[in-house]
Coordinates of C-alpha atoms and ligand atoms in Angstrom, one line a residue:
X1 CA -14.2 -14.0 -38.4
X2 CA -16.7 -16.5 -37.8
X3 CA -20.4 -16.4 -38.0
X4 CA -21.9 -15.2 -34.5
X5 CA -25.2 -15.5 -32.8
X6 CA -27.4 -12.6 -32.9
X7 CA -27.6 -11.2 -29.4
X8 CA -30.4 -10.3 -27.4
X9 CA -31.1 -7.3 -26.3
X10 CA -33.2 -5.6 -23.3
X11 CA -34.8 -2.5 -22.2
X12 CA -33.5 -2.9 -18.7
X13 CA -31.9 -0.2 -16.3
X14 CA -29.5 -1.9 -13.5
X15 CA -29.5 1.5 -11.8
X16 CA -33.2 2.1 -11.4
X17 CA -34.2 2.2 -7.7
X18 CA -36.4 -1.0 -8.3
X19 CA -33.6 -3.1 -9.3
X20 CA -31.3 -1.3 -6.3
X21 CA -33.6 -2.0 -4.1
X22 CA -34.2 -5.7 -5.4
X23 CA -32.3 -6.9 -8.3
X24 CA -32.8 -10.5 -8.1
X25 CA -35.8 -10.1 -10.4
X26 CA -33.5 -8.8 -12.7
X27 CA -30.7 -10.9 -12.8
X28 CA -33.2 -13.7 -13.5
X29 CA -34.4 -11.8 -16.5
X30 CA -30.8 -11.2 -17.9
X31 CA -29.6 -14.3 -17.2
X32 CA -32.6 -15.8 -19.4
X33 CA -32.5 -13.5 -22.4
X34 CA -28.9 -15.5 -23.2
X35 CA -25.1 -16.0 -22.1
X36 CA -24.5 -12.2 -23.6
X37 CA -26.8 -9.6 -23.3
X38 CA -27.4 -6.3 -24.9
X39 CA -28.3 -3.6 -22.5
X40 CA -29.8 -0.6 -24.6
X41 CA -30.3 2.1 -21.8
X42 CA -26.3 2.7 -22.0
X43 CA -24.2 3.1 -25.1
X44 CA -21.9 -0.5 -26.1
X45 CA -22.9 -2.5 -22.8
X46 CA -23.1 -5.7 -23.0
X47 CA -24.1 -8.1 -20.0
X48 CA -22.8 -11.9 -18.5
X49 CA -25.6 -12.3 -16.2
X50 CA -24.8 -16.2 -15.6
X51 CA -21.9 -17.8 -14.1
X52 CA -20.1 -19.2 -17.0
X53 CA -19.6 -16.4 -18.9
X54 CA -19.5 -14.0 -15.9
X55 CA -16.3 -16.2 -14.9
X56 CA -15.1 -16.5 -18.6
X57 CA -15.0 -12.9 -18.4
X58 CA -13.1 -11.9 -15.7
X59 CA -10.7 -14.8 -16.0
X60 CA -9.5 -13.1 -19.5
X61 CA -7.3 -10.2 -19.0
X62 CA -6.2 -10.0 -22.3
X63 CA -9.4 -9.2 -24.1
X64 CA -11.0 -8.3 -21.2
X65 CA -8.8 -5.4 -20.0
X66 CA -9.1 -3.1 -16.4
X67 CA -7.4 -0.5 -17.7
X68 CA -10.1 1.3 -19.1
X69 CA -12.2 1.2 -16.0
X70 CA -14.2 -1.3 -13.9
X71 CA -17.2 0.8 -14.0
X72 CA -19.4 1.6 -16.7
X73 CA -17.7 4.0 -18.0
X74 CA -15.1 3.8 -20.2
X75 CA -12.0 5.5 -19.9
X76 CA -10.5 4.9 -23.3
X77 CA -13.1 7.8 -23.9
X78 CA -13.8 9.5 -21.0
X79 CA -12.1 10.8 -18.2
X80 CA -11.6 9.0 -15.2
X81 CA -13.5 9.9 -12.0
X82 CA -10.5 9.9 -10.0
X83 CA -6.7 9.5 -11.0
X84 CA -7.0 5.7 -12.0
X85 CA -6.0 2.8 -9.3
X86 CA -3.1 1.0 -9.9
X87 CA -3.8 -2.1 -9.1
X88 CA -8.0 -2.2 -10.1
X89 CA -7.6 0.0 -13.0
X90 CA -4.4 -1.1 -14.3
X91 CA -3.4 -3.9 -16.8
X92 CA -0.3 -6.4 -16.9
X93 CA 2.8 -5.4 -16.7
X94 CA 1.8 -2.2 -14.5
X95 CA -0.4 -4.4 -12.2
X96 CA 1.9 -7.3 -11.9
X97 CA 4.4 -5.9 -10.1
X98 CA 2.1 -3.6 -7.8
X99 CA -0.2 -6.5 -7.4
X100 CA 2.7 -8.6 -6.2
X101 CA 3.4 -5.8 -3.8
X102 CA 0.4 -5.7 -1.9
X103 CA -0.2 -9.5 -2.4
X104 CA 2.7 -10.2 -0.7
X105 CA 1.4 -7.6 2.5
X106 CA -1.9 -9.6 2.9
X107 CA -0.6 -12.8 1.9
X108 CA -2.1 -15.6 4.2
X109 CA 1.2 -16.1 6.5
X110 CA 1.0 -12.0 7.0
X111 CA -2.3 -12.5 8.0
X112 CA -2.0 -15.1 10.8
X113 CA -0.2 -12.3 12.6
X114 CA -3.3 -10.3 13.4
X115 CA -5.7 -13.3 13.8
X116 CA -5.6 -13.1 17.6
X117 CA -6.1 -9.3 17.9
X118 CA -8.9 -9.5 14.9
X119 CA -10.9 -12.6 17.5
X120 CA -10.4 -10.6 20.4
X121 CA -12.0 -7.2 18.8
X122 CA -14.7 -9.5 17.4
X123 CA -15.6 -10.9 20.9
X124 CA -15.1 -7.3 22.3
X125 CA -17.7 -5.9 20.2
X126 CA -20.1 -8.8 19.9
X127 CA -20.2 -8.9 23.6
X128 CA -20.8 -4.7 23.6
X129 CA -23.5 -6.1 21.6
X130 CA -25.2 -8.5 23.5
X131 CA -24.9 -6.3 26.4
X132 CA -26.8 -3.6 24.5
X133 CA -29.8 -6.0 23.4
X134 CA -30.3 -7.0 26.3
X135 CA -30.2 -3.5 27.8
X136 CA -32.9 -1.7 25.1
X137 CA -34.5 -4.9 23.5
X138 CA -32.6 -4.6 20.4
X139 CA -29.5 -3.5 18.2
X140 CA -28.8 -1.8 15.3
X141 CA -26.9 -4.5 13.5
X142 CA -24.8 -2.2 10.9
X143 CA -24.5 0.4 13.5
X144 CA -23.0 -2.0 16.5
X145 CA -21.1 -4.6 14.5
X146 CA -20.6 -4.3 10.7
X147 CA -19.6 -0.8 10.9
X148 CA -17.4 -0.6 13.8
X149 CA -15.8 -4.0 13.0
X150 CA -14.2 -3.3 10.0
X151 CA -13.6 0.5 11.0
X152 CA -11.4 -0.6 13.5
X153 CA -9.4 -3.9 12.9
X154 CA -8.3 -3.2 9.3
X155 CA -7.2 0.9 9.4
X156 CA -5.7 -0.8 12.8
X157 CA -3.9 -3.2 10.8
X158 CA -3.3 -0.7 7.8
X159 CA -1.9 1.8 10.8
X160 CA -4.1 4.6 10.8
X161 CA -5.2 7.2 13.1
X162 CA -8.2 6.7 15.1
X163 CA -9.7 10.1 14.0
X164 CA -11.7 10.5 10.8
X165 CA -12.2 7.2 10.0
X166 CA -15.8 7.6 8.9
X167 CA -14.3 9.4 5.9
X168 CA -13.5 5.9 5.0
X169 CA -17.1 5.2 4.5
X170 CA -18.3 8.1 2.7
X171 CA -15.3 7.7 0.8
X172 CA -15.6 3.8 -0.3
X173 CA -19.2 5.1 -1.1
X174 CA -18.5 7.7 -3.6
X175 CA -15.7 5.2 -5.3
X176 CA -19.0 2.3 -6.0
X177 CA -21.0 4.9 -7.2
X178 CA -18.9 6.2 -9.3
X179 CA -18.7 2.6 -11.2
X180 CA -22.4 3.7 -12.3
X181 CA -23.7 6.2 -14.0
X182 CA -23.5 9.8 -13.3
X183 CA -27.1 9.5 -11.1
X184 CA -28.2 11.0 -8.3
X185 CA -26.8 8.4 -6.2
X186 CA -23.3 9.3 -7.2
X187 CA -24.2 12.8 -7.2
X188 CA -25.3 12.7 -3.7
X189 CA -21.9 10.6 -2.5
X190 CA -20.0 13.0 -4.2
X191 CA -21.3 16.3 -2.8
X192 CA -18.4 16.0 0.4
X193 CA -16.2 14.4 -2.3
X194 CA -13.7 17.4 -1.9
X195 CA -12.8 17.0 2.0
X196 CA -13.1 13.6 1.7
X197 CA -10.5 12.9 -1.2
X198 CA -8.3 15.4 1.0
X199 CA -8.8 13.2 4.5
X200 CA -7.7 10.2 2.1
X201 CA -4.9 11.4 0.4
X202 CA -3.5 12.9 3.5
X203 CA -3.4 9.5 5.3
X204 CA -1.9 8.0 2.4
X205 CA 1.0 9.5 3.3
X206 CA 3.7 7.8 4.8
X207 CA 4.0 10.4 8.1
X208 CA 0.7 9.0 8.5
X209 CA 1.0 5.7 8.8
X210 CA 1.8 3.5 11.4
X211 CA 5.4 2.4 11.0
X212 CA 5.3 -2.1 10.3
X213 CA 1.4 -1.6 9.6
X214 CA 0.1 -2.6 5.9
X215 CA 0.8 1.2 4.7
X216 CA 4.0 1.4 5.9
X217 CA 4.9 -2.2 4.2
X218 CA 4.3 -0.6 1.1
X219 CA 6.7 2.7 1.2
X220 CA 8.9 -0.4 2.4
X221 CA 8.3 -2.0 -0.7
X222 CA 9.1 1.3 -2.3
X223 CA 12.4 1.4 -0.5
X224 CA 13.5 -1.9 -1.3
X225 CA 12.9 -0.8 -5.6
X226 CA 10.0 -3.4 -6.1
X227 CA 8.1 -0.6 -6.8
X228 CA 8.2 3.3 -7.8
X229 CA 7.7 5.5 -4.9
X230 CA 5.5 7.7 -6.6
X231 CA 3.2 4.7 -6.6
X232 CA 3.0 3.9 -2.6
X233 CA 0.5 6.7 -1.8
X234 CA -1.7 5.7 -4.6
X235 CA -1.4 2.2 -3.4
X236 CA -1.7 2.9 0.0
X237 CA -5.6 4.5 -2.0
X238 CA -6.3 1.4 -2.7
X239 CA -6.5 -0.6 1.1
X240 CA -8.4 2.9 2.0
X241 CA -10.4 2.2 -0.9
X242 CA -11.3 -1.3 -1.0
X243 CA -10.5 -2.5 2.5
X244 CA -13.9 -1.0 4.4
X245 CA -16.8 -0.6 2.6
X246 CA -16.7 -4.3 1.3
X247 CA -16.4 -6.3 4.8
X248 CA -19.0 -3.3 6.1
X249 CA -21.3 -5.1 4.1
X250 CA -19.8 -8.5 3.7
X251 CA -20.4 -9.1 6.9
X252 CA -24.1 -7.0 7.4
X253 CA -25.4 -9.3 4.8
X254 CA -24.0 -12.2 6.5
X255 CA -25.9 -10.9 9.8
X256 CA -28.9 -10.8 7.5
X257 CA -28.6 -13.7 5.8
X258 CA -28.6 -15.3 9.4
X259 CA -31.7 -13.4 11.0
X260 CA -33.6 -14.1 7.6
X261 CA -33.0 -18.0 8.1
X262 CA -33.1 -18.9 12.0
X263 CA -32.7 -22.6 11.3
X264 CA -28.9 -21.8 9.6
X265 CA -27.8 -19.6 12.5
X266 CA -29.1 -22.9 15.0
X267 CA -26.6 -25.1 13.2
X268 CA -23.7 -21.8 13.0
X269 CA -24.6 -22.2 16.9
X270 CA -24.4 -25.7 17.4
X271 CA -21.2 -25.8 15.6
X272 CA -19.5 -22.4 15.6
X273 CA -16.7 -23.8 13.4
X274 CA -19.1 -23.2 10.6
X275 CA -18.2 -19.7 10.6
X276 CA -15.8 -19.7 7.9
X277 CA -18.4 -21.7 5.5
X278 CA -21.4 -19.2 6.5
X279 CA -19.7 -16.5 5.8
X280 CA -18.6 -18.0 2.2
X281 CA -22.1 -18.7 1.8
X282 CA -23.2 -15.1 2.4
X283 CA -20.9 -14.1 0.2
X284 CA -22.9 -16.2 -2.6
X285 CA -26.2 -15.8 -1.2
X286 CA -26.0 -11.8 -0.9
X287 CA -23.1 -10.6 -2.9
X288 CA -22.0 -7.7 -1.3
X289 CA -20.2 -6.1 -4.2
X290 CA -22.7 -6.9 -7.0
X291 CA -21.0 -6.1 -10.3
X292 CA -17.6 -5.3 -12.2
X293 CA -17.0 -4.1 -15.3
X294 CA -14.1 -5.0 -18.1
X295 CA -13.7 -3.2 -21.4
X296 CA -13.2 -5.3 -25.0
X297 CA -9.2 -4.8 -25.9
X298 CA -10.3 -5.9 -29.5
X299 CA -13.2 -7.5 -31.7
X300 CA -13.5 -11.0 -29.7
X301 CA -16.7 -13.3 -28.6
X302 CA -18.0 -14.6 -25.7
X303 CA -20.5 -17.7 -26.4
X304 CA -20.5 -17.2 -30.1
X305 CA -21.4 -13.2 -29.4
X306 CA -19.6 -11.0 -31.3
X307 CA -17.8 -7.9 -28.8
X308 CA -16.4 -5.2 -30.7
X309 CA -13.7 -3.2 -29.4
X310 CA -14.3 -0.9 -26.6
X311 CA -17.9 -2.5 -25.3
X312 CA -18.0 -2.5 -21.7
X313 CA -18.7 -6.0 -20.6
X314 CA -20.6 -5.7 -17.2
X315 CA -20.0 -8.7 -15.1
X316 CA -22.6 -9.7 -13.2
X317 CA -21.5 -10.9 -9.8
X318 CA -24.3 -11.3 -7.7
X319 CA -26.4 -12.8 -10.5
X320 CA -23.7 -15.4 -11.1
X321 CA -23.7 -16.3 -7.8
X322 CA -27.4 -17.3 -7.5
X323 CA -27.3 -18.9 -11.9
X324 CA -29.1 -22.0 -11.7
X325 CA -27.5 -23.5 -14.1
X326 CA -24.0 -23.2 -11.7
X327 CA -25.9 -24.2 -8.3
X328 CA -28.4 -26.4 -6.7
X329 CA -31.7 -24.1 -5.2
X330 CA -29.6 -21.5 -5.8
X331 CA -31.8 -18.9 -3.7
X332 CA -31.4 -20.6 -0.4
X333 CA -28.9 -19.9 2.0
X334 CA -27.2 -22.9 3.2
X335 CA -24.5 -22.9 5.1
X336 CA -22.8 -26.4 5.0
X337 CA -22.7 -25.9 0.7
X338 CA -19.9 -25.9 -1.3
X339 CA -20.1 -22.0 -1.7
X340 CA -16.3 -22.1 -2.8
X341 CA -16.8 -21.0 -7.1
X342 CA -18.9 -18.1 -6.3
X343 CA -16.9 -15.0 -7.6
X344 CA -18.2 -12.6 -5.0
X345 CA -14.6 -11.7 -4.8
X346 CA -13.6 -11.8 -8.6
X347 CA -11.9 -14.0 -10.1
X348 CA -8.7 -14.6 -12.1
X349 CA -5.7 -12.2 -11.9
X350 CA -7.7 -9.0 -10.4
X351 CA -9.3 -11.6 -7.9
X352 CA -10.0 -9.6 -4.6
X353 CA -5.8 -9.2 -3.3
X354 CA -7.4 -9.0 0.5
X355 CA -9.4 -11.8 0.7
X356 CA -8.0 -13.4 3.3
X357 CA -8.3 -10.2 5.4
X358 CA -11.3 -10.0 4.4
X359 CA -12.6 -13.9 5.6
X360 CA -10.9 -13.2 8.6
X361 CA -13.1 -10.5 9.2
X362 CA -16.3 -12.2 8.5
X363 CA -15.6 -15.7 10.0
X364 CA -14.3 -14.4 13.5
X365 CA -16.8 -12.2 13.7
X366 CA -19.6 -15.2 12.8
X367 CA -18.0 -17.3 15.5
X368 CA -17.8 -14.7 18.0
X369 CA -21.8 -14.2 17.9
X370 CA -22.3 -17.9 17.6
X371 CA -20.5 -18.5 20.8
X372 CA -22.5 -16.3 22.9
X373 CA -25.2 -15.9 21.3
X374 CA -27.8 -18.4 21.2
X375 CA -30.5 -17.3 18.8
X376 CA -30.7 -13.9 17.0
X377 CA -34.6 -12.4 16.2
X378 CA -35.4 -9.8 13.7
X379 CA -36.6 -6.9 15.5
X380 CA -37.7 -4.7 12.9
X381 CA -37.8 -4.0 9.5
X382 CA -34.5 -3.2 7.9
X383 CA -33.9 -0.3 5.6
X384 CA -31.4 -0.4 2.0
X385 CA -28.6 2.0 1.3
X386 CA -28.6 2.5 -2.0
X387 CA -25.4 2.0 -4.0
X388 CA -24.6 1.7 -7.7
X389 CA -22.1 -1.4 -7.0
X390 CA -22.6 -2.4 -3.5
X391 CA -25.5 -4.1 -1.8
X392 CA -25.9 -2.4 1.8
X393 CA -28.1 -2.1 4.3
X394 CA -28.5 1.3 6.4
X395 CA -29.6 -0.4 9.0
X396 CA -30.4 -4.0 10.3
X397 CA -32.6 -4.1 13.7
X398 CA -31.9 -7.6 15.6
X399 CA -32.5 -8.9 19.2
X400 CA -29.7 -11.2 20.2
X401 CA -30.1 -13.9 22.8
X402 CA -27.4 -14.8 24.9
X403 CA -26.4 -18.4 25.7
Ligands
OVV1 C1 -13.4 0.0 -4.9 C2 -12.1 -0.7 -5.1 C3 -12.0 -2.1 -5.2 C4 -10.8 -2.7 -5.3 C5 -9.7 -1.9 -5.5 C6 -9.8 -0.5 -5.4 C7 -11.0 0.1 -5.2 C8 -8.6 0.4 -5.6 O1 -8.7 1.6 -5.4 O2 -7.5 -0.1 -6.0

């Protein structure tokens, strides 16, 4: 082995409310301190707070393995909080071939096919929304739009029930907290975690699904021997999982990111083909999903630090997206930059498998508001919803005016 560079090390919690509530300070602080940090408050954590490493990281699955959890914790010696995903909690060759399962499902041509109906719901609701403003003044933001959005045109396309969605929520809730540590956050989430695991399990079942929708496609899948049936249920977890709670906020902080910066939503206005590239930037600006985790396969470095077998590596995402050393005035919001590099959705072979549902969602949805509506006011103050992983906000008070 080669000499390696002593790493730094720092007293800092990235679950204490302070840094919940604004970790930008934070990820400044990490990101300084050097390319590998030692966080001390939790046993073996190391942190990539900047966008090299961050992306080095992730891009090596063979050091840098899933298997042993995406959270802090590490399942190599702990149990799992839940039976493990097979896909986000799996390793090659086990997540290859489920991977090209559901990669094939939301694969770009698949998802030209429910363009038209995700535009229309979009202009639906945004209209529902303008009508409302005008009505009492102002809306709730995450209540009107980047809730019911999501709620609607994804278990839609996944070929869900109507009823019980909102177990969605609470459920993709519990799932980031439990990529934390065992806090009161994730204690809190996980009080309903009994009827809510049941409500998710259930419609992961294939009498539950909406024959041709994304869940059936993958009992298909099953059927055809790409994959084992025992694994569609669990895969059908992982769109309930991952398909909601990450465009719920995707898109609120894109809706903040415009009301905070007036100037940005004139231009998204002006020229509502920007939609696409506003969103992108959102994602940079206010990663919604803040952080991942990988666990060290074996003793390796990253920037001349040594990693020893079974550290947790905690990837950074949202501090990555906003490293200086990666961007130009990296804390503004800008919605004609290059935003494409930022790794708001991962990166490398467990890059996010719905992203192009997931763009769909935010850009129609962007270019449904800037059609109608001409300028957007904050009317109130906003308040957080704490989450170990995600960034949300509870609620988002805005006055929209119609063109
Ligand atoms: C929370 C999350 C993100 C991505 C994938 C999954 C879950 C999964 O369950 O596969």
């Amino acid at each position: 082995m080669t000499e390696t560079l002593v790493t730094p090390e720092l007293d800092i919690d990235p679950y204490a409310e302070a840094n919940l509530i604004d970790p930008y300070p934070m990820h400044q602080r990490i990101r300084d301190a050097g390319p590998v940090v030692r966080l001390t408050r939790y046993p073996r954590l190391l942190a990539c707070a900047r966008h090299a490493e961050a992306h080095a990281v992730l891009s090596n699955h063979v050091d840098f393995i899933s298997g042993a959890g995406v959270g802090l914790s590490n399942f190599n010696l702990e149990p799992p909080f839940r039976p493990k995903s097979l896909i986000l909690e799996a390793d090659p060759p086990l997540h290859t071939q489920n991977r090209a399962v559901l990669s094939r499902i939301l694969s770009p041509k698949a998802v030209l096919q429910i363009r038209a109906t995700f535009t229309a719901v979009a202009e639906a609701m945004v209209e529902r929304c303008v009508a409302e403003s005008l009505a009492q003044g102002s809306i709730d933001a995450i209540a009107a739009l980047a809730q019911p959005y999501p709620l609607k045109v994804f278990p839609d396309a996944v070929g869900l029930e109507p009823e019980g969605r909102e177990n969605l929520l609470l459920y993709g809730d519990m799932v980031f907290n439990s990529m934390g540590p065992r806090n009161a956050l994730l204690a809190k989430s996980a009080e309903r975690m009994a009827p809510v695991t049941d409500w998710i399990m259930r419609h992961c079942q294939r009498d539950h699904l909406r024959p041709g929708g994304f869940g059936d496609q993958i009992y298909q899948a099953a059927d055809a021997g790409e994959i084992e049936a025992a694994h569609a249920p669990m895969l059908v977890r992982s769109f309930l999982s991952a398909g909601v709670d990450t465009t719920v906020n995707g898109i609120g902080n894109a809706l903040f990111a415009l009301a905070q910066h007036p100037q940005e939503y004139a231009r998204l206005h002006a020229d509502p083909g920007l939609a696409r590239s506003a969103f992108e930037e959102a994602l940079r600006w206010e990663t919604a999903t803040q952080t991942f985790f990988r666990t060290a396969a074996r003793d390796c470095q990253i920037a001349g630090h040594a990693v020893a077998e079974n550290d947790k590596l905690l990837c950074m995402l949202a501090s990555a997206n906003r490293d200086p050393r990666r961007w130009t005035d990296p804390d503004r919001y800008d919605i004609t930059r290059r935003a494409s590099g930022h790794i708001a959705m991962g990166t490398g072979i467990h890059g996010c498998v719905g992203q192009v549902v997931a763009r769909l969602e935010g850009e129609v949805v962007l270019a449904a508001l800037a059609r109608r509506v001409a300028r957007i006011e904050v009317a109130g103050p906003h308040t957080r919803r704490l989450n170990n992983t995600l960034r949300a906000l509870q609620t988002l008070p805005l006055r929209l005016i119609p063109v």
